[in-house]
Coordinates of C-alpha atoms and ligand atoms in Angstrom, one line a residue:
X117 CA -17.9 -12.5 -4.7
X118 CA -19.2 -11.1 -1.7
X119 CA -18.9 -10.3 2.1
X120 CA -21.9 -10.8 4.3
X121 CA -21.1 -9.7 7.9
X122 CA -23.5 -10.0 10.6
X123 CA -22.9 -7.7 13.5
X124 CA -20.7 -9.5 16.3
X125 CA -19.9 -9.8 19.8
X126 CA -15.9 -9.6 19.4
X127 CA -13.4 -11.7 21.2
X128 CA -10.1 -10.7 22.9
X129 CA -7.6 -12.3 20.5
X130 CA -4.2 -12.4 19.1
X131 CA -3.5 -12.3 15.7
X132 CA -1.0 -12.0 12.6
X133 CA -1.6 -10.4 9.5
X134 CA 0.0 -11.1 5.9
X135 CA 3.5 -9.1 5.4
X136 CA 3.9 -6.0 3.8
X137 CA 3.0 -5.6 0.6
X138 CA 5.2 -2.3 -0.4
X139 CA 8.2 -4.4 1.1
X140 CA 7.2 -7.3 -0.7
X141 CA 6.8 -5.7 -3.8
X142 CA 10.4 -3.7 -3.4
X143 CA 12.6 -7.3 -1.8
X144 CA 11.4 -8.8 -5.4
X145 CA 12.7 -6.2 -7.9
X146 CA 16.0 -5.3 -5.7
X147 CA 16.5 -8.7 -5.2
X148 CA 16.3 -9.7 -9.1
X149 CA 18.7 -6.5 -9.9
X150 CA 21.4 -7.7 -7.0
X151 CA 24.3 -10.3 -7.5
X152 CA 23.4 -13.3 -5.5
X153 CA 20.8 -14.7 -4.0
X154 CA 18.4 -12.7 -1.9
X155 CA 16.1 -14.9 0.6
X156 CA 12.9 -13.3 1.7
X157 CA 10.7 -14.0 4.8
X158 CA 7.5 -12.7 5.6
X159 CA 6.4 -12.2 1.7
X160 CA 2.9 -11.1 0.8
X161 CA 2.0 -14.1 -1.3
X162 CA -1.0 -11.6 -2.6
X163 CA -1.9 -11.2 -6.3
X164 CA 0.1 -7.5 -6.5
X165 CA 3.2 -9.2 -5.5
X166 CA 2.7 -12.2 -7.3
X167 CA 2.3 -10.1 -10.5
X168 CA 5.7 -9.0 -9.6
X169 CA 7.2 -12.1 -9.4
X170 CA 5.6 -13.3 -12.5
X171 CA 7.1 -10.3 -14.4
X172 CA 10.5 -10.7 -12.8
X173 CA 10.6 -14.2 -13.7
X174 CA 9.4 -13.3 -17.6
X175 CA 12.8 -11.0 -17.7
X176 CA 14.4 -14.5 -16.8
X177 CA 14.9 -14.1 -13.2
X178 CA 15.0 -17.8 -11.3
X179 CA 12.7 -16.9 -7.9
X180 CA 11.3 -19.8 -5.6
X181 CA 8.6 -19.6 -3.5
X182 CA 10.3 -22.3 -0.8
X183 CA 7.7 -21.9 2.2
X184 CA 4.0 -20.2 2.1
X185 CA 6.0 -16.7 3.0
X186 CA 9.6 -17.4 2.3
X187 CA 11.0 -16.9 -0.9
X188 CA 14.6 -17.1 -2.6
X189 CA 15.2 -15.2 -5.6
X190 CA 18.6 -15.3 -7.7
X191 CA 19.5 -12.3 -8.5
X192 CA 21.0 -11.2 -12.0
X193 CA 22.9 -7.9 -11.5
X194 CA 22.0 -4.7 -12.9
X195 CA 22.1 -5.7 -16.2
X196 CA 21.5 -9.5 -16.5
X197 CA 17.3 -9.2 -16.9
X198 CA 16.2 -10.4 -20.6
X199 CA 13.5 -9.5 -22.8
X200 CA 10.4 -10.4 -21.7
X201 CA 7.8 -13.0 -23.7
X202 CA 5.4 -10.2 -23.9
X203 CA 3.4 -7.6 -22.3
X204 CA 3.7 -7.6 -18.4
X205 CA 0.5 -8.0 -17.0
X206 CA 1.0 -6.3 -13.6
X207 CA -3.1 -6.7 -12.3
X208 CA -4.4 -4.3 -9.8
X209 CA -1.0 -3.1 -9.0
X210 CA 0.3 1.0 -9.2
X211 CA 3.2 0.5 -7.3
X212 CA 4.1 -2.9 -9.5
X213 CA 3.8 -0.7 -12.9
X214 CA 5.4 2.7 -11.5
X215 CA 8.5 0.5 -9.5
X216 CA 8.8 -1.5 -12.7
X217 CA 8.7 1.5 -15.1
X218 CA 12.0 3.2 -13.5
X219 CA 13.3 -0.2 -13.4
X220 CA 13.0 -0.6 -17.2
X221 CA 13.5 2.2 -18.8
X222 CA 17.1 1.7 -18.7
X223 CA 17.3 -1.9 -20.1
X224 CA 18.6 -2.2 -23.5
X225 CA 15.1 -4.1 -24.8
X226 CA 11.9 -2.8 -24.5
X227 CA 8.7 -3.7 -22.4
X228 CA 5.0 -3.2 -22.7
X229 CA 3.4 -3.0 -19.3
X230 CA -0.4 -3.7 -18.6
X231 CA -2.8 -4.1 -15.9
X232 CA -6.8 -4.3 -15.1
X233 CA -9.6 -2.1 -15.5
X234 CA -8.4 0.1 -12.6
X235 CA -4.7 -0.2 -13.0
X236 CA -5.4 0.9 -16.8
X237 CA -7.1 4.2 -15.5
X238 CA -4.5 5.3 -13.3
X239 CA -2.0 8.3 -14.0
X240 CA 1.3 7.3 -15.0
X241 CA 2.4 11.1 -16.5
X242 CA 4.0 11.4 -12.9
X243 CA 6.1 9.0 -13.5
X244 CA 6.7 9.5 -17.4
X245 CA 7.6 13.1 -17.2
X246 CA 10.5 12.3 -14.6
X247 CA 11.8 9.6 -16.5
X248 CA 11.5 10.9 -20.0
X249 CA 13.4 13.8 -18.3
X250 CA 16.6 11.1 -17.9
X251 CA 16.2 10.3 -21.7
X252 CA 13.6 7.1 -21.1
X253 CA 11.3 6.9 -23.9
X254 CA 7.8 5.7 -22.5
X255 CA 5.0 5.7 -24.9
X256 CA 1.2 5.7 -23.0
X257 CA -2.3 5.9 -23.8
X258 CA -2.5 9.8 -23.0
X259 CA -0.6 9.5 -19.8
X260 CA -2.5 5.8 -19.3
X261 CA -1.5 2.7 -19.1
X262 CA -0.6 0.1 -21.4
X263 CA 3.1 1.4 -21.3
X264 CA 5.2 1.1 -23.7
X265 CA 9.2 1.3 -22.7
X266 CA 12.2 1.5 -25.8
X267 CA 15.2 -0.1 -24.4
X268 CA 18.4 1.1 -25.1
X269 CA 17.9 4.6 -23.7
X270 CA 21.1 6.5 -22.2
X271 CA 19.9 7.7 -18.6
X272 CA 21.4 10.7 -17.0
X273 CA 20.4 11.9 -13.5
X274 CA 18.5 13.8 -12.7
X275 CA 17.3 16.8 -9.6
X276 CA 13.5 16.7 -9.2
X277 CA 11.5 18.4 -7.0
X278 CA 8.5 15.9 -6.8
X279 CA 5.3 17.6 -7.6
X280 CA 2.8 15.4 -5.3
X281 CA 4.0 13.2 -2.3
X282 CA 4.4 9.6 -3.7
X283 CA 7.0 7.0 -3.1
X284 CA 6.3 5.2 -6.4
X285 CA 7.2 8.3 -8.2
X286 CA 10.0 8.3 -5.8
X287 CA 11.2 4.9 -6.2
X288 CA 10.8 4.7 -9.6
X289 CA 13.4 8.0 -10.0
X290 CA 15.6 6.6 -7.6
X291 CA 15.4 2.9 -10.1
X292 CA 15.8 4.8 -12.9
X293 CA 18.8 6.7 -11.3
X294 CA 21.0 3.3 -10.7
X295 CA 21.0 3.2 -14.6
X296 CA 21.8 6.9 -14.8
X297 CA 25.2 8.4 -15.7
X298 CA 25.5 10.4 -12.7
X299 CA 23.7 11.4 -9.8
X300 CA 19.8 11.5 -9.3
X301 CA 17.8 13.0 -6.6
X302 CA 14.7 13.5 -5.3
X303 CA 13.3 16.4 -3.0
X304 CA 10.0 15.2 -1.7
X305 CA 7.4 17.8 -0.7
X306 CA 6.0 15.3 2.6
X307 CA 7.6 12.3 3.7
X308 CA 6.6 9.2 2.2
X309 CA 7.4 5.6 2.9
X310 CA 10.9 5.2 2.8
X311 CA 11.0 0.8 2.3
X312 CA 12.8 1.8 -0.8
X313 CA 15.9 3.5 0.3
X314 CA 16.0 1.1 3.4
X315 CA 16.5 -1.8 1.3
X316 CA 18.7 -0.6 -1.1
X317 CA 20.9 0.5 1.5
X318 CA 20.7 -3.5 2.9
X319 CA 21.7 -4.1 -0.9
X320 CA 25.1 -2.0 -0.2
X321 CA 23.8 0.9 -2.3
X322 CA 24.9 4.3 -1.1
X323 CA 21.8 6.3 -0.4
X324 CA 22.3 10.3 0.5
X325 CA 19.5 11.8 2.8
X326 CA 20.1 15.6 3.4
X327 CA 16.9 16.8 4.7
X328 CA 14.0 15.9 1.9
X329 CA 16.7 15.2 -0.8
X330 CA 17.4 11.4 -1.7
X331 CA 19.9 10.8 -3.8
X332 CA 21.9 8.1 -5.5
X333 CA 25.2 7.8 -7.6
X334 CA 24.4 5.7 -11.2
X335 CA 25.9 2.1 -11.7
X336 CA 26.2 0.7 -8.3
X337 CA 26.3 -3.0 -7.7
X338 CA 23.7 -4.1 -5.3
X339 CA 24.3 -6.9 -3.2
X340 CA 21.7 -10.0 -2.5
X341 CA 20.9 -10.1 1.5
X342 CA 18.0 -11.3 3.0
X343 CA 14.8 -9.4 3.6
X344 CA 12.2 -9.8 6.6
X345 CA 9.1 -8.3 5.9
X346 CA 7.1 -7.2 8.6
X347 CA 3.6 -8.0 8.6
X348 CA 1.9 -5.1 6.9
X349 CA 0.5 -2.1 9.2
X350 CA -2.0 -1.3 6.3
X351 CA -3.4 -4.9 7.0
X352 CA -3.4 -4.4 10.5
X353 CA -5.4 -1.1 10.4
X354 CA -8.4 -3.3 9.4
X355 CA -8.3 -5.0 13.0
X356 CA -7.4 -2.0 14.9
X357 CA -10.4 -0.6 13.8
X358 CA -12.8 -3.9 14.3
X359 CA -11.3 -3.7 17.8
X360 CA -12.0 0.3 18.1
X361 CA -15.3 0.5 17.7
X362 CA -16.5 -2.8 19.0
X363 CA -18.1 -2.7 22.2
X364 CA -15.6 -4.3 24.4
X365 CA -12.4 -5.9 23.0
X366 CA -8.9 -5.9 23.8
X367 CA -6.3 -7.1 20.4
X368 CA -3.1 -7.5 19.9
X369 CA -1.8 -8.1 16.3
X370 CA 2.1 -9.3 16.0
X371 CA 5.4 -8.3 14.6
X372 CA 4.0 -5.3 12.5
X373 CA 6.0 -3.2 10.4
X374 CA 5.9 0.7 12.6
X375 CA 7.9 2.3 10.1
X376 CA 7.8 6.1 11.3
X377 CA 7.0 6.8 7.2
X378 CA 3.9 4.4 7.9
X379 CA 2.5 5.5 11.1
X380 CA -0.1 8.2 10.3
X381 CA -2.9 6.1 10.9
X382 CA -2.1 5.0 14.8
X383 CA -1.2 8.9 15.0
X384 CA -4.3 10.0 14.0
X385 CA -6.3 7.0 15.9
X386 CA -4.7 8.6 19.0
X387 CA -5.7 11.5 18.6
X388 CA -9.4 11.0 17.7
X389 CA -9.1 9.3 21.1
X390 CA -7.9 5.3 20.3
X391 CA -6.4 3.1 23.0
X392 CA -3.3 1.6 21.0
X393 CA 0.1 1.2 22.5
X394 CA 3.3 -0.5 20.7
X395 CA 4.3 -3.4 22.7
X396 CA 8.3 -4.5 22.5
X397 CA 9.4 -2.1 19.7
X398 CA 12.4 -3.8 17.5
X399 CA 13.8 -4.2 14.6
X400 CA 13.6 -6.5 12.4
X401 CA 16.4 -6.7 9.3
X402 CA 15.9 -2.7 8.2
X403 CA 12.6 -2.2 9.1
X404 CA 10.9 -1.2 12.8
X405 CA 8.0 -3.6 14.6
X406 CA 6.3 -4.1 17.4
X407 CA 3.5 -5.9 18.7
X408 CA 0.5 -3.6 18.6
X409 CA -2.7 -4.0 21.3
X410 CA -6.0 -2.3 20.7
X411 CA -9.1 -1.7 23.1
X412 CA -12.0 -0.7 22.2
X413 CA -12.1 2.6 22.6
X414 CA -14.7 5.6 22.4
X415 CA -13.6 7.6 19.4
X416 CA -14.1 11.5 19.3
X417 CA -13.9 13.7 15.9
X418 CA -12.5 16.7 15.0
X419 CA -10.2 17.8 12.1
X420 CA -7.8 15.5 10.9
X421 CA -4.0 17.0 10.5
X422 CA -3.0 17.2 6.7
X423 CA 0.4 17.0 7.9
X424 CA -0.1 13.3 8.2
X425 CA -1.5 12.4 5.1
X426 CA 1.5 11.2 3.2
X427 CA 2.2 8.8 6.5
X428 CA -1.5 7.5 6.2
X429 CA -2.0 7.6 2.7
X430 CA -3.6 3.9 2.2
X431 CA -5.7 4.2 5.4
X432 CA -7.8 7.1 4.9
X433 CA -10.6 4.3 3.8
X434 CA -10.9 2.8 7.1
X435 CA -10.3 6.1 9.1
X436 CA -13.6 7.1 7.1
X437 CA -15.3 4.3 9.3
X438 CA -13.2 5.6 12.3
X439 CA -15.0 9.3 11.8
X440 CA -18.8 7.6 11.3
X441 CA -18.3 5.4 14.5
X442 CA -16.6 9.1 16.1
X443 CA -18.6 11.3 17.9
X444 CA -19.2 14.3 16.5
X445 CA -18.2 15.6 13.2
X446 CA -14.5 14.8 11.3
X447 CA -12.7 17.1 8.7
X448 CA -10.3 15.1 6.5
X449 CA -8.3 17.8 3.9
X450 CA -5.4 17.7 1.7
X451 CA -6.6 13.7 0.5
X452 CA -6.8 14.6 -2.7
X453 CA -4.5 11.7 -4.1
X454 CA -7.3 9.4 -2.8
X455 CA -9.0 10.3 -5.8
X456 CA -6.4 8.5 -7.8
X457 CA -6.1 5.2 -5.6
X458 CA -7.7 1.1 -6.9
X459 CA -10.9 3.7 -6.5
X460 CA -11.8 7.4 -6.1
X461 CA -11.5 6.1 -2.3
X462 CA -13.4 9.3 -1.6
X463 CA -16.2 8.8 -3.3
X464 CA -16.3 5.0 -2.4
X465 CA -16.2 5.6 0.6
X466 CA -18.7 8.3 1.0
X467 CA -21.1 6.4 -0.8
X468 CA -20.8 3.4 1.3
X469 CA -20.8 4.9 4.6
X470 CA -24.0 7.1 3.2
X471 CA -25.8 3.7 2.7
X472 CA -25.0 2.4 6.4
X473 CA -26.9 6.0 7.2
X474 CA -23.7 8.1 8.0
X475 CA -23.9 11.4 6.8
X476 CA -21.0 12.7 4.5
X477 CA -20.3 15.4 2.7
X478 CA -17.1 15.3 -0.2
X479 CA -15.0 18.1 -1.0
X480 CA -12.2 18.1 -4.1
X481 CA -9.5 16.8 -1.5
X482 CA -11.7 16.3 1.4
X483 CA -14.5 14.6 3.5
X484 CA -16.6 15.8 6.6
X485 CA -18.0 12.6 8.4
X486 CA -20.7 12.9 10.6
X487 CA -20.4 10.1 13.4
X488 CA -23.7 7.9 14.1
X489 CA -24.5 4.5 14.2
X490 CA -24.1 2.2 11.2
X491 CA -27.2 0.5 9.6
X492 CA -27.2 -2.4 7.6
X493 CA -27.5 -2.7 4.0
X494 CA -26.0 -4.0 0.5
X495 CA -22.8 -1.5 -0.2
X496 CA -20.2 -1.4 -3.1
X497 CA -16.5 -1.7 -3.1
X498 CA -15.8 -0.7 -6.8
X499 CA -13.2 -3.4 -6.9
X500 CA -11.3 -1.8 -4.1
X501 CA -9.3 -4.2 -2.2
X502 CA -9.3 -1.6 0.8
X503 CA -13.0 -0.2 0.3
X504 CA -14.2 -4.0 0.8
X505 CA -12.7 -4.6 3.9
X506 CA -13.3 -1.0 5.5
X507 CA -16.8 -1.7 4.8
X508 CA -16.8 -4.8 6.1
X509 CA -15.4 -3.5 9.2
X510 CA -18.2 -0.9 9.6
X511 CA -20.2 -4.1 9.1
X512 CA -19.3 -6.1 12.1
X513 CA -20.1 -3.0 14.4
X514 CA -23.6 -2.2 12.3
X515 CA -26.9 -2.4 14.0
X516 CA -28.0 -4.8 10.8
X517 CA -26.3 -7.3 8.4
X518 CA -24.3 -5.6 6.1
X519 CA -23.3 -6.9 2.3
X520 CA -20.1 -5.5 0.7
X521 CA -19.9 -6.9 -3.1
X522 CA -17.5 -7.5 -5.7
X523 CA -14.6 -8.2 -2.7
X524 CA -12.5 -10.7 -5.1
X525 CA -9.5 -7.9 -5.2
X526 CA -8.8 -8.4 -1.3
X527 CA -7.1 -10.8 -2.4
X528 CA -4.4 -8.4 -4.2
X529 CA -3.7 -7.4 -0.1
X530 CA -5.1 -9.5 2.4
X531 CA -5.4 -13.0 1.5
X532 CA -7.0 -14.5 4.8
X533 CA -8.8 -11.3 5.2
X534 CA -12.1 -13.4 6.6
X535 CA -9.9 -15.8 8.8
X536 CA -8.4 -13.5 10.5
X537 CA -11.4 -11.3 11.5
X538 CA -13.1 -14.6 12.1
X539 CA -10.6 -14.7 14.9
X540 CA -12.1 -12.3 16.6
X541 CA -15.3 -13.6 16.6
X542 CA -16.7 -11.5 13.8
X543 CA -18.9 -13.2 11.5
X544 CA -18.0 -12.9 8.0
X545 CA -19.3 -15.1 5.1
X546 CA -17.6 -14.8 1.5
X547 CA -20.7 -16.2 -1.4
X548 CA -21.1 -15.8 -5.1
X549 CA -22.3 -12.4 -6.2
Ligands
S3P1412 C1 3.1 2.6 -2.2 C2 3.0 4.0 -2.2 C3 1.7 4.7 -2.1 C4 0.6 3.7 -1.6 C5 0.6 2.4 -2.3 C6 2.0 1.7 -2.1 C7 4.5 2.1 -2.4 O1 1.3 5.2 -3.3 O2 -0.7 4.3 -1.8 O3 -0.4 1.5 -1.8 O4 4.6 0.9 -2.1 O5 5.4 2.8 -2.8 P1 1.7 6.7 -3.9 O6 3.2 6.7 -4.0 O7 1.0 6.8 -5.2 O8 1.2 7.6 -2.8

């Protein structure tokens, strides 16, 4: 499959995008480990989450997809999942197999967990060192997926001191620590996305924050509630930036999640010069929203602060489009864990913008992005949900039709990807490779 995009005029719109996908992923586990039934609202029905489900219904939890984004999901207390029928194929997903990991490796049977061609390339020693230090036994093609888990481990907590900034090795510790004898915790080195200890928290788990330490007492019950998941900011970023750099447009997207742990990229939009502003900031369940309006806006470079990497970590693909549309030159650094994403998202990236005629040069943990104007051309995502629709983006503002190919793992994010930017008048075309 892929995108053709022609360059457009855009229209001033309003628009929704899909819910949150961490959220989503997080309301389907918790809510198959709580007592009761857990009702969910807003759900990603993408094919990360719906990997989830699959799994969580293979382990013999009952969940029902009752609307196109509502969901109920029966939960079987802490120790009520069953053996599943056989491996758990988890797709694209990293934060499916890391969550899942802690989740298992305290079950008294044991699981193999799987995944694509990407998914089976990705680290998984950050989460297997952790664990293994709780007494999980996790077998792994040297530190690669397939995973294999042995049931029937004794946890104990654990203090760790978390080596990179990730809330899947987070959450999966914290998982791992509700079938711990005693307490675990977690000191993060940067804040990450804290969905997580939100929702557990909603469950009626007690979760202790004393400045980067997160910790949490072994055996608590967890309680079924119901779960609104904002639409999903790392969606949205697509359409802020479609909005940025086209010639005159003026957005708003609705209800999305503005979690503080999530905000990096309207931070750093702001300061490269973006007109954004939050309209009628709420709440909704655990989680922050707001309405958020975009005008096209002349963007500036500069360097980009590393400080808010960890808040931005799954938009630093379509702030690379930000930086070519920029004037002047942009210095990303410390975005090294970019190299580990669906992609090495830096070199995706670099190589796609390079294409469109934007001049970029790649560090180890960094970029330097040369602002110009885009050209057209055929570029390739590498089977990155996120590298697809960046492109594509760059696309609408180019000077000349622009292909993006092999797109079919938008789906794992943004089903409804080309709708929705079709609302805006951009036009996008999905064909046959
Ligand atoms: C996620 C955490 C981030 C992010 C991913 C979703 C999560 O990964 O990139 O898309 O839901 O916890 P890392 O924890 O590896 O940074």
């Amino acid at each position: 499959m892929q995108f053709q995009v022609t360059p457009s005029a855009l229209s001033d719109a309003t628009v929704t995008v899909p819910g949150d996908k961490s959220v989503s992923h997080r309301a389907l586990m918790l809510g198959s480990i709580a007592e009761g039934r857990t009702n969910v609202s807003g759900f990603l029905a993408g094919e990360d989450c719906l990997a989830t489900l699959a799994a969580m219904q293979s382990m013999g939890v009952s969940i029902e997809q009752v609307g196109a984004t509502d969901i109920t999901i029966d939960g079987v207390g802490l120790a009520g999942l069953g053996t599943p029928g056989g491996p758990l194929d988890l797709g694209n997903s990293g934060t499916a197999m890391r969550l899942m990991t802690g989740l298992l490796c305290g079950q008294a049977f044991d699981s193999v967990l799987t995944g694509d061609e990407s998914l089976t390339g990705r680290p998984m020693r950050r989460i297997i060192a952790p664990l293994s230090s709780m007494g999980a036994r996790i077998d792994s093609r040297d530190g690669l997926p397939p995973l294999t888990i042995h049931g029937g481990s004794a946890l104990r907590g654990i203090d760790y001191d978390l080596p990179v900034a990730s809330a899947q090795v987070k959450s999966a510790v914290l998982l791992a620590g509700l079938y711990a004898a005693g307490a675990t915790s977690v000191v993060e080195p940067a804040v990450t996305r804290d969905h997580t200890e939100r929702m557990l928290a909603a469950m009626g788990v007690a979760v202790k924050r004393s400045g980067s330490r997160i910790a949490v007492e072994g055996g608590q019950t967890l309680q079924g509630c119901s779960v609104q998941v904002p639409a999903d900011l790392s969606s949205a970023a697509f359409v802020m930036l479609a909005a940025l750099i086209a010639d005159k447009a003026d957005v708003l997207i609705e209800n999305v999640g503005v979690n503080p742990t999530r905000t990096g990229v309207i931070d750093i939009l702001q300061a490269m010069g973006a007109d954004i502003s939050l309209e009628q900031p709420r709440l909704l369940g655990q989680e922050p929203v707001a309405d958020i309006r975009v005008r096209s806006s002349q963007l500036h470079g500069g360097p980009v602060d590393p400080a808010l990497v960890s808040l931005a970590i799954d938009e630093f693909p379509v702030l690379f489009v930000a930086a070519a549309a920029a004037k002047g030159k942009t210095t990303f650094s410390g975005i090294g864990e970019l190299r580990v994403k669906e992609s090495d998202r830096i070199a995706a990236m670099a190589a796609g913008l390079r294409t469109l005629g934007i001049q970029v040069e790649e560090s180890r943990d960094g970029a330097v992005v040369h602002g110009g104007r885009f050209g057209g051309g055929v570029v390739e995502s590498h089977g990155d949900h996120r590298i697809a629709m960046s492109l594509a983006v760059a696309g609408a503002s180019a000077q000349e039709p622009v292909t993006v190919t092999n797109v079919a793992a938008v789906d794992t994010s943004f089903p409804g990807f080309c709708e929705c930017l079709a609302a805006l008048n951009i036009d996008i075309r999905v064909a046959a490779q």
